[in-house]
Amino acid sequence: MQSVYPVLRYPDVRAAVDFLCSAFGLTVRELHELPDGTLVHVELEYAGDLVMLGPGPGPAPQPRPADDDYRVYLAIDDVDAHHERARAAGAEIVRAPFDTDYGSRDYIARDLSGVVWSFGTYRP
């Protein structure tokens, strides 16, 4: 059972949901929206684990995270295929697939809002 839930905020939650599902293979578990259609809480799932999304920060420019400042690490089985899916969907590839000294195969990508995600075969 999962005990830690990453929570990411996006200025356009609906666009983030669409991108994260198409590029990174997450699926929608739950959507909560206001009567005007604004998404206020989303739960996305990957292999039974959840990440939550919400609105924010506002329209003011935000500092761009460094390439190695990832917010989420997602353990996956086929790094190379996942990397190709993300690249084809328009994800900015920060670092192409590489092998680590601790036996993992990883790659790093930015989503449409510049949030850095890391993907790899390492499972703690």
Coordinates of C-alpha atoms in Angstrom, one line a residue:
M1 CA 0.0 0.0 0.0
Q2 CA 1.3 3.4 -1.0
S3 CA 2.0 5.9 1.9
V4 CA 3.7 8.8 0.1
Y5 CA 1.8 10.7 -2.6
P6 CA 3.6 13.3 -4.7
V7 CA 1.4 16.4 -5.3
L8 CA 2.3 18.5 -8.3
R9 CA 0.7 21.8 -9.2
Y10 CA 0.1 23.1 -12.7
P11 CA -1.3 26.3 -14.1
D12 CA -3.4 24.2 -16.6
V13 CA -4.3 21.0 -14.9
R14 CA -6.3 19.6 -17.8
A15 CA -3.4 20.1 -20.2
A16 CA -1.1 18.5 -17.7
V17 CA -3.4 15.5 -17.3
D18 CA -3.5 15.0 -21.1
F19 CA 0.2 15.3 -21.5
L20 CA 1.2 13.1 -18.5
C21 CA -1.2 10.4 -19.8
S22 CA 0.0 10.5 -23.4
A23 CA 3.7 11.0 -22.8
F24 CA 4.4 9.1 -19.6
G25 CA 1.6 6.5 -19.6
L26 CA -0.2 7.6 -16.5
T27 CA -4.0 6.9 -16.3
V28 CA -6.8 9.0 -14.7
R29 CA -8.1 7.5 -11.5
E30 CA -10.2 10.4 -10.3
L31 CA -11.1 13.9 -11.4
H32 CA -12.7 16.6 -9.3
E33 CA -13.9 19.8 -11.1
L34 CA -15.8 22.9 -10.4
P35 CA -19.1 23.6 -12.1
D36 CA -17.2 25.7 -14.7
G37 CA -15.0 22.7 -15.6
T38 CA -11.9 23.8 -13.8
L39 CA -10.0 20.8 -12.4
V40 CA -9.2 21.2 -8.7
H41 CA -7.9 17.7 -7.8
V42 CA -6.7 14.8 -10.0
E43 CA -5.4 11.4 -9.1
L44 CA -3.2 9.8 -11.8
E45 CA -2.1 6.2 -11.5
Y46 CA 0.8 4.2 -12.7
A47 CA 1.2 0.5 -11.9
G48 CA -1.2 0.9 -8.9
D49 CA 0.6 4.0 -7.4
L50 CA -0.8 7.5 -7.4
V51 CA 0.4 11.1 -8.0
M52 CA -2.0 13.9 -7.4
L53 CA -2.3 17.1 -9.4
G54 CA -3.9 20.5 -8.5
P55 CA -4.0 24.0 -9.8
G56 CA -1.2 26.6 -9.3
P57 CA 1.1 28.4 -9.3
G58 CA -0.5 31.4 -11.0
P59 CA 0.4 33.1 -14.2
A60 CA 3.6 34.8 -12.9
P61 CA 6.7 33.3 -14.4
Q62 CA 8.2 30.6 -12.3
P63 CA 11.9 29.7 -12.1
R64 CA 12.8 26.8 -14.3
P65 CA 14.0 23.8 -12.3
A66 CA 17.5 22.6 -12.9
D67 CA 17.9 19.5 -15.2
D68 CA 18.7 17.3 -12.2
D69 CA 16.0 18.8 -9.9
Y70 CA 13.4 16.1 -10.6
R71 CA 10.2 16.0 -8.5
V72 CA 9.1 12.5 -9.3
Y73 CA 10.9 9.2 -9.9
L74 CA 8.8 6.6 -11.6
A75 CA 10.0 3.0 -11.6
I76 CA 9.3 1.4 -15.0
D77 CA 10.3 -1.9 -16.6
D78 CA 11.2 -0.8 -20.2
V79 CA 13.1 2.5 -20.0
D80 CA 13.9 2.6 -23.7
A81 CA 10.3 2.1 -24.9
H82 CA 9.0 4.6 -22.3
H83 CA 11.6 7.2 -23.4
E84 CA 10.5 6.8 -27.0
R85 CA 6.8 7.2 -26.0
A86 CA 7.7 10.4 -24.1
R87 CA 9.9 11.8 -26.8
A88 CA 7.2 11.1 -29.5
A89 CA 4.6 12.9 -27.3
G90 CA 6.7 16.0 -27.1
A91 CA 8.4 15.6 -23.7
E92 CA 11.7 17.5 -23.5
I93 CA 14.3 14.8 -22.9
V94 CA 16.8 16.2 -20.4
R95 CA 19.0 13.1 -20.4
A96 CA 18.6 10.1 -22.8
P97 CA 18.6 6.6 -21.4
F98 CA 21.7 5.7 -19.4
D99 CA 23.0 3.0 -17.1
T100 CA 23.8 3.9 -13.5
D101 CA 26.6 2.5 -11.3
Y102 CA 23.9 0.9 -9.0
G103 CA 22.3 -1.2 -11.8
S104 CA 19.4 1.0 -12.9
R105 CA 18.6 2.1 -16.4
D106 CA 17.2 5.7 -16.3
Y107 CA 16.3 8.7 -18.3
I108 CA 15.1 12.2 -17.4
A109 CA 12.4 14.4 -19.1
R110 CA 10.5 17.6 -18.5
D111 CA 6.7 17.8 -18.9
L112 CA 4.9 20.6 -20.6
S113 CA 5.2 22.9 -17.6
G114 CA 8.9 22.3 -17.1
V115 CA 8.6 19.9 -14.2
V116 CA 11.5 17.4 -14.3
W117 CA 10.6 13.7 -14.0
S118 CA 13.1 10.8 -13.7
F119 CA 12.3 7.3 -14.9
G120 CA 14.2 4.1 -14.3
T121 CA 14.3 0.4 -13.4
Y122 CA 15.6 0.9 -9.8
R123 CA 13.0 -0.1 -7.2
P124 CA 14.1 0.6 -3.7

